[in-house]
Amino acid sequence: MSENLLPTMSDREIAFQLYEVIGIESLTERSQFAHLDKNAFNDVLRTASALARDHFQTHNRLSDSLEPQLVDGKVITPPQLKEALKQFVNAGFMSAHNAEDEGGLQLPWCVLQACFSYFYAANVGTAAYPFLTIAAANLIKAFGSEEQKTRFMRPMFAGRYFGTMCLSEPHAGSGLGEITTRAVRQADGTYRIVGSKMWISGGDHDLAETIVHMVLARVEGAPLGTRGISLFIVSRDIPGENGELVRNDVAVAGLNHKLGQRGTVNTFLKFGEGGHCVAYLVGEENQGLGHMFHMMNEARVGVGLSSASLGMAGFLYSRAYAAERRQGKRNGSTPPPRINEYPDVKRMLLSQKAAVEGALGLCLFAAWLVDERETAVTEEARLSAARFLDFLTPIVKSWPAKHCLEANKDAIQILGGYGYSREYPVEQIYRDNRLNEIHEGTTGIQAIDFLNRKLAIEDGAGLRELLDRISSDVAIAAAVPELAALAERLQNAASSVARTAAALENKRRTERADRFIENASLFLDMAGHLVIGWIWLRQAISAASARLGDVGADRAFYDGKLLSCRYFLGYELPKIDYLETVVSTCHHLVADADPDSI
Amino acid sequence: MSENLLPTMSDREIAFQLYEVIGIESLTERSQFAHLDKNAFNDVLRTASALARDHFQTHNRLSDSLEPQLVDGKVITPPQLKEALKQFVNAGFMSAHNAEDEGGLQLPWCVLQACFSYFYAANVGTAAYPFLTIAAANLIKAFGSEEQKTRFMRPMFAGRYFGTMCLSEPHAGSGLGEITTRAVRQADGTYRIVGSKMWISGGDHDLAETIVHMVLARVEGAPLGTRGISLFIVSRDIPGENGELVRNDVAVAGLNHKLGQRGTVNTFLKFGEGGHCVAYLVGEENQGLGHMFHMMNEARVGVGLSSASLGMAGFLYSRAYAAERRQGKRNGSTPPPRINEYPDVKRMLLSQKAAVEGALGLCLFAAWLVDERETAVTEEARLSAARFLDFLTPIVKSWPAKHCLEANKDAIQILGGYGYSREYPVEQIYRDNRLNEIHEGTTGIQAIDFLNRKLAIEDGAGLRELLDRISSDVAIAAAVPELAALAERLQNAASSVARTAAALENKRRTERADRFIENASLFLDMAGHLVIGWIWLRQAISAASARLGDVGADRAFYDGKLLSCRYFLGYELPKIDYLETVVSTCHHLVADADPDSI
């Protein structure tokens, strides 16, 4: 079985999620997307699929084993990576979401994200470069000056410059309040930066004319902590008036060698060692973290989507393997059964499918909320989408990262010894996916954000919206005989989450802060399971409805959707009760634990 | 923080398990161990600890990045590996469990296993060579002829020859009934072997004079399936009468490049391509699988122990890291807090500690059952130990492999970006540990063995023995005020497992085989959690009892034991109820699932 011939993303699945569950065709009724139709969406999805297969997947193993190298202070990447990204840029993906008069395709964000799922699934290490570049350029688009847009953003969306996010420092990862990189104001309005940044993905390479770093730093005299952080553009090379590039004072001090996503070079950068690192303030001083977080939601949806896509790649490979591999007792002269006939293998396939298609559905739904936030017809709908996306984001970031990694683990398990061999693709997928619970904010940070902030905003409006949406879909499903029992199960799970949230709200008012958040990660997982259960009920409603018509060859596809919904609600949803038990019985055990006794 | 300076195994923990929980000193009252005392045990443990630190840990990263190479048909290993194993042999560990008149130390198996925990934790890739050699030599010891013992076993226990287990073939891993390697009887009583073996750890190297392969093959005309398999010695080089070695017809066809445990070369071997591969039958024809499984129980305990040891290495590293790393808000002019003061980090440390010390306790208890089986004073006690070990083995193999991998995942999470960097040791530990749910019988295979066989033997005698032992420890704990609530919790969990087992017994009689076993993995995990809960209650009883005396500097250690018991029983044990819900409500969902719909 040659790995390169197997698809890593499912076209049918993407079409189901976009058209049948979310119903994105209705977007074309809006003025922003009136130039598009389903055929146009399909064209761009097919382009992404082909590009991912022909130019990303083909060097996925190679750029894992042949990592970017630091030679004479410069990072060198394999030529296949350059070629893939050239094709990506030429196909217009770097600017696809931008307005037509900005050179973009004016494509819905959710369609662009669906395209990205192909790139992530085929080669996450290479896909990270445009992912970061688009995120950095979007940041300038939101907060930069016209001059900054012309000098930096436009060449980025044109694929000539690439971008990075420079937040962490060696001593400050989750605790951004502690960063010490300094910015000194100059008479000409520019700044000089001095400091070190750690874990910078794409921090140097030979893939673009220059690299535009979005750097968090403190202006002299700024307040302590997170309220004294400003956002700067620090370009590796400074574009002059005529476009010529002059080297800036940015140096690669070293590379970090990672467990996975090795094609994405990870750098330790030093700014201003020579004292002349030129930087441009983006937006206002001391507003840097807020600016950064404006973009962060989209980046976090991107991490969730990359986790789901890697989950899909592992699922599809192990499913194909299990459909071919024969093992076990012969029955007379017949060959041994295919291993996908064994219950434990079926269980591991179903478990993967439930996690992966649930996560993918959630991430595309979240991407659609971005479109709703930007283009919904009423202001109320736009605000509601913004609020709901904000509430869901910690789940979108962390649930796929956790549970699709578990799915990849099962993919390895199905392949047995082949699974842990580097001659087969699943062990790399597993390594690649392990990073996703850490970068762009660890699961622990997401959990605290969810409990401390997201649950509290507008007195719990996010959770209420989730529960309302669930109730409304439960009512629809309750009217469909084959879904009625599933609807009831989901409603019970919703009650369990609501009960726990109310108990936590009580704790918020009465308990010490560390006792209040001690089970934040468990609550995030509870809420995540509820959300994925809901996403599955939505899929089941669509599938049950489709099956009423003539589905032809799609029969097995829709059967699989109903089966997976039953699997998730039967095997996974009861975890919510288990977690409720823990959260409601284990008080202070963790918060009061003495570190010296652990 | 230099990784080489940090211990990867805890001396205090090993002493606690051996002396305070299991109480191995009483073994010295038996004639077999009358030449030993606690000082002697401590001497050998200290030797193992020092050797592991000075010769195993020192090249752990090196042999991960510099894998064994195949050069001109021969496997070349780094010199550090040779030196470590020379030291290991010189210290007497290869033969430590053997009788004194066989050149051994006549050491209890559980003490030797405790020594091995140091080697596994320091460098599992190197420790695998003696692990396999001892297992192979023990197989000859149990079933070989006197001549085979002289020619092969004794040089193996002397560390001159190394050994392997050759079971799997490219098309047959879990399904050993399908192996096709053939053996042809010769007039002189020897056999000629033809066939291929896959995933052979230590299948070739430059670490010993020769390599003794224990090979499963079919003699011509043997019955189909597992009842037609015989066990052979196939040495890479055949020792002549005067000890000179003549090359046999065994070739390395290729190497598998693994996710982890890379220092252990993994080979694809071809036997008899030239038609003259000499083999010696061990025991009787067609009894090979039974012979192999005699040894397999001990090997499976070894895999469990290596998982627990890797879990410990990750736990100790991340704990030390969290005690040094500072992050987050300053309070006035004080430095930021250590991250081990944050609840989510404490939770991940406690979760690791609970899994790792629970698993280690279980594996050492299982190793002690081997001693009981061999040396207990009454035949009843010996039979009871044999039965209980047999029952527990699938749990000992699979629970640590699953849950200590999860612990390693948490170790990475605590280190954040450093965790997924190869410059830090935890990502390697995670990769190394991922193999343990697969080799020596996958978790799925353990689950089927547990449900199909272990639960049924003597009408459920194994489970009854477990429940009896739990009841008796629950009675002890119920009388200790600080343990009474924990005892009740464990008893409830035992009832849940007993109830589920009874329901499954009913299914065994009334259902199709695939429906009966569809949730085997879940039931194995339920039973595993119960066993680990019990192991923790035993530890808490010992700790609570010790705390009644003057514990001095050990106060925090014992507090930690009680805290971890509360953690495991509070956070983990309720999973049993969740799993009971799934097993008792999800009937046929997996077994009846159509593979084409997944």
mmCIF file of C-alpha atoms in Angstrom, chain A residues 278-449:
data_model
loop_
_atom_site.group_PDB
_atom_site.id
_atom_site.type_symbol
_atom_site.label_atom_id
_atom_site.label_comp_id
_atom_site.label_asym_id
_atom_site.label_seq_id
_atom_site.Cartn_x
_atom_site.Cartn_y
_atom_site.Cartn_z
ATOM 1 C CA VAL A 278 14.093 48.799 13.340
ATOM 2 C CA ALA A 279 10.483 48.229 14.332
ATOM 3 C CA TYR A 280 7.132 49.811 13.446
ATOM 4 C CA LEU A 281 4.356 50.138 15.979
ATOM 5 C CA VAL A 282 1.059 48.534 14.921
ATOM 6 C CA GLY A 283 -1.994 50.273 16.347
ATOM 7 C CA GLU A 284 -1.468 51.963 19.690
ATOM 8 C CA GLU A 285 1.107 51.498 22.403
ATOM 9 C CA ASN A 286 0.154 49.076 25.201
ATOM 10 C CA GLN A 287 -2.702 47.651 23.141
ATOM 11 C CA GLY A 288 -0.548 44.890 21.663
ATOM 12 C CA LEU A 289 -1.999 41.915 23.452
ATOM 13 C CA GLY A 290 -5.544 42.945 22.610
ATOM 14 C CA HIS A 291 -4.585 43.351 18.949
ATOM 15 C CA MET A 292 -2.877 39.986 18.972
ATOM 16 C CA PHE A 293 -5.900 38.298 20.499
ATOM 17 C CA HIS A 294 -8.165 39.746 17.838
ATOM 18 C CA MET A 295 -6.255 37.538 15.428
ATOM 19 C CA MET A 296 -5.721 34.726 17.925
ATOM 20 C CA ASN A 297 -9.283 33.406 17.689
ATOM 21 C CA GLU A 298 -8.824 32.690 14.009
ATOM 22 C CA ALA A 299 -5.413 31.151 14.641
ATOM 23 C CA ARG A 300 -6.889 28.920 17.315
ATOM 24 C CA VAL A 301 -9.623 27.755 14.985
ATOM 25 C CA GLY A 302 -6.789 27.005 12.573
ATOM 26 C CA VAL A 303 -4.993 24.833 15.143
ATOM 27 C CA GLY A 304 -8.217 22.958 15.843
ATOM 28 C CA LEU A 305 -8.719 22.415 12.150
ATOM 29 C CA SER A 306 -5.176 21.188 11.668
ATOM 30 C CA SER A 307 -5.732 18.679 14.501
ATOM 31 C CA ALA A 308 -8.961 17.474 12.921
ATOM 32 C CA SER A 309 -7.282 17.225 9.521
ATOM 33 C CA LEU A 310 -4.393 15.181 10.895
ATOM 34 C CA GLY A 311 -6.988 13.046 12.644
ATOM 35 C CA MET A 312 -8.672 12.497 9.296
ATOM 36 C CA ALA A 313 -5.399 11.582 7.587
ATOM 37 C CA GLY A 314 -4.750 8.897 10.216
ATOM 38 C CA PHE A 315 -8.327 7.656 10.100
ATOM 39 C CA LEU A 316 -8.395 7.302 6.321
ATOM 40 C CA TYR A 317 -5.048 5.522 6.239
ATOM 41 C CA SER A 318 -5.873 3.055 9.021
ATOM 42 C CA ARG A 319 -9.319 2.443 7.543
ATOM 43 C CA ALA A 320 -7.824 1.600 4.169
ATOM 44 C CA TYR A 321 -5.226 -0.590 5.849
ATOM 45 C CA ALA A 322 -7.868 -2.452 7.864
ATOM 46 C CA ALA A 323 -9.902 -3.045 4.715
ATOM 47 C CA GLU A 324 -6.950 -4.772 3.064
ATOM 48 C CA ARG A 325 -5.046 -6.469 5.847
ATOM 49 C CA ARG A 326 -6.082 -10.065 6.507
ATOM 50 C CA GLN A 327 -5.360 -11.839 9.749
ATOM 51 C CA GLY A 328 -6.625 -14.627 11.957
ATOM 52 C CA LYS A 329 -8.367 -17.928 11.535
ATOM 53 C CA ARG A 330 -9.161 -19.272 8.139
ATOM 54 C CA ASN A 331 -12.570 -20.773 7.710
ATOM 55 C CA GLY A 332 -11.868 -23.888 5.663
ATOM 56 C CA SER A 333 -10.110 -22.784 2.503
ATOM 57 C CA THR A 334 -11.246 -19.133 2.594
ATOM 58 C CA PRO A 335 -8.579 -16.541 3.302
ATOM 59 C CA PRO A 336 -8.399 -15.032 6.805
ATOM 60 C CA PRO A 337 -10.899 -12.226 7.424
ATOM 61 C CA ARG A 338 -10.057 -8.599 6.809
ATOM 62 C CA ILE A 339 -9.191 -7.027 10.133
ATOM 63 C CA ASN A 340 -11.968 -4.442 9.773
ATOM 64 C CA GLU A 341 -14.347 -7.301 10.569
ATOM 65 C CA TYR A 342 -12.963 -7.656 14.113
ATOM 66 C CA PRO A 343 -14.949 -5.783 16.770
ATOM 67 C CA ASP A 344 -11.957 -4.152 18.434
ATOM 68 C CA VAL A 345 -10.702 -2.823 15.097
ATOM 69 C CA LYS A 346 -14.200 -1.606 14.233
ATOM 70 C CA ARG A 347 -14.355 0.094 17.604
ATOM 71 C CA MET A 348 -11.051 1.888 16.978
ATOM 72 C CA LEU A 349 -12.236 2.932 13.515
ATOM 73 C CA LEU A 350 -15.556 4.200 14.842
ATOM 74 C CA SER A 351 -13.837 5.993 17.666
ATOM 75 C CA GLN A 352 -11.556 7.747 15.176
ATOM 76 C CA LYS A 353 -14.429 8.576 12.854
ATOM 77 C CA ALA A 354 -16.517 10.001 15.685
ATOM 78 C CA ALA A 355 -13.646 12.166 16.947
ATOM 79 C CA VAL A 356 -12.366 13.286 13.577
ATOM 80 C CA GLU A 357 -15.621 14.056 11.794
ATOM 81 C CA GLY A 358 -16.993 15.626 14.945
ATOM 82 C CA ALA A 359 -13.929 17.851 15.246
ATOM 83 C CA LEU A 360 -13.908 18.724 11.565
ATOM 84 C CA GLY A 361 -17.592 19.618 11.746
ATOM 85 C CA LEU A 362 -16.946 21.859 14.733
ATOM 86 C CA CYS A 363 -14.013 23.664 13.115
ATOM 87 C CA LEU A 364 -15.856 24.335 9.871
ATOM 88 C CA PHE A 365 -18.844 25.521 11.897
ATOM 89 C CA ALA A 366 -16.521 27.887 13.780
ATOM 90 C CA ALA A 367 -15.063 29.127 10.484
ATOM 91 C CA TRP A 368 -18.624 29.726 9.264
ATOM 92 C CA LEU A 369 -19.248 31.796 12.415
ATOM 93 C CA VAL A 370 -16.405 34.058 11.243
ATOM 94 C CA ASP A 371 -18.341 34.606 8.019
ATOM 95 C CA GLU A 372 -21.515 35.201 10.007
ATOM 96 C CA ARG A 373 -19.726 37.687 12.213
ATOM 97 C CA GLU A 374 -18.511 39.598 9.155
ATOM 98 C CA THR A 375 -21.408 39.266 6.735
ATOM 99 C CA ALA A 376 -24.653 38.285 8.443
ATOM 100 C CA VAL A 377 -27.476 40.537 7.371
ATOM 101 C CA THR A 378 -28.590 41.815 10.769
ATOM 102 C CA GLU A 379 -26.364 43.353 13.372
ATOM 103 C CA GLU A 380 -27.943 41.065 15.935
ATOM 104 C CA ALA A 381 -26.891 38.008 13.950
ATOM 105 C CA ARG A 382 -23.381 39.386 13.551
ATOM 106 C CA LEU A 383 -23.054 40.075 17.274
ATOM 107 C CA SER A 384 -24.527 36.726 18.167
ATOM 108 C CA ALA A 385 -22.033 34.947 15.880
ATOM 109 C CA ALA A 386 -19.147 36.941 17.341
ATOM 110 C CA ARG A 387 -20.199 36.069 20.878
ATOM 111 C CA PHE A 388 -20.757 32.404 20.134
ATOM 112 C CA LEU A 389 -17.439 32.046 18.297
ATOM 113 C CA ASP A 390 -15.660 33.717 21.173
ATOM 114 C CA PHE A 391 -17.316 31.315 23.608
ATOM 115 C CA LEU A 392 -16.538 28.235 21.516
ATOM 116 C CA THR A 393 -12.935 29.100 20.657
ATOM 117 C CA PRO A 394 -11.219 27.367 23.619
ATOM 118 C CA ILE A 395 -13.136 24.205 22.717
ATOM 119 C CA VAL A 396 -12.359 24.537 19.013
ATOM 120 C CA LYS A 397 -8.666 24.890 19.857
ATOM 121 C CA SER A 398 -8.385 22.130 22.430
ATOM 122 C CA TRP A 399 -10.970 19.403 21.793
ATOM 123 C CA PRO A 400 -9.646 18.403 18.364
ATOM 124 C CA ALA A 401 -6.052 18.676 19.602
ATOM 125 C CA LYS A 402 -6.743 16.232 22.421
ATOM 126 C CA HIS A 403 -9.166 13.807 20.856
ATOM 127 C CA CYS A 404 -7.807 13.671 17.329
ATOM 128 C CA LEU A 405 -4.388 12.873 18.808
ATOM 129 C CA GLU A 406 -6.134 9.980 20.541
ATOM 130 C CA ALA A 407 -7.578 9.063 17.141
ATOM 131 C CA ASN A 408 -4.073 9.028 15.667
ATOM 132 C CA LYS A 409 -3.011 6.746 18.499
ATOM 133 C CA ASP A 410 -5.740 4.334 17.450
ATOM 134 C CA ALA A 411 -4.613 4.566 13.838
ATOM 135 C CA ILE A 412 -1.166 3.383 14.946
ATOM 136 C CA GLN A 413 -2.761 0.629 17.014
ATOM 137 C CA ILE A 414 -4.710 -0.703 14.021
ATOM 138 C CA LEU A 415 -1.499 -0.986 11.995
ATOM 139 C CA GLY A 416 0.270 -2.803 14.838
ATOM 140 C CA GLY A 417 4.021 -3.010 14.292
ATOM 141 C CA TYR A 418 3.640 -1.210 10.956
ATOM 142 C CA GLY A 419 1.949 1.597 12.874
ATOM 143 C CA TYR A 420 5.069 2.468 14.856
ATOM 144 C CA SER A 421 7.360 2.155 11.844
ATOM 145 C CA ARG A 422 8.549 5.247 10.051
ATOM 146 C CA GLU A 423 8.059 3.338 6.800
ATOM 147 C CA TYR A 424 4.318 3.997 7.296
ATOM 148 C CA PRO A 425 2.734 7.441 7.637
ATOM 149 C CA VAL A 426 0.697 7.197 10.827
ATOM 150 C CA GLU A 427 3.515 7.590 13.358
ATOM 151 C CA GLN A 428 4.469 10.932 11.803
ATOM 152 C CA ILE A 429 0.866 12.126 11.902
ATOM 153 C CA TYR A 430 0.770 11.239 15.605
ATOM 154 C CA ARG A 431 3.982 13.188 16.257
ATOM 155 C CA ASP A 432 2.774 16.124 14.187
ATOM 156 C CA ASN A 433 -0.507 16.278 16.065
ATOM 157 C CA ARG A 434 1.105 16.193 19.520
ATOM 158 C CA LEU A 435 2.177 19.820 19.168
ATOM 159 C CA ASN A 436 -1.375 21.076 18.833
ATOM 160 C CA GLU A 437 -2.279 20.847 22.498
ATOM 161 C CA ILE A 438 0.606 23.192 23.233
ATOM 162 C CA HIS A 439 1.149 25.890 20.649
ATOM 163 C CA GLU A 440 -1.196 28.901 20.272
ATOM 164 C CA GLY A 441 -2.130 28.487 23.950
ATOM 165 C CA THR A 442 -2.001 25.198 25.864
ATOM 166 C CA THR A 443 -5.108 23.260 26.771
ATOM 167 C CA GLY A 444 -4.637 24.386 30.363
ATOM 168 C CA ILE A 445 -4.659 28.012 29.244
ATOM 169 C CA GLN A 446 -7.761 27.407 27.118
ATOM 170 C CA ALA A 447 -9.471 25.837 30.114
ATOM 171 C CA ILE A 448 -8.752 28.796 32.367
ATOM 172 C CA ASP A 449 -9.852 31.206 29.638
#
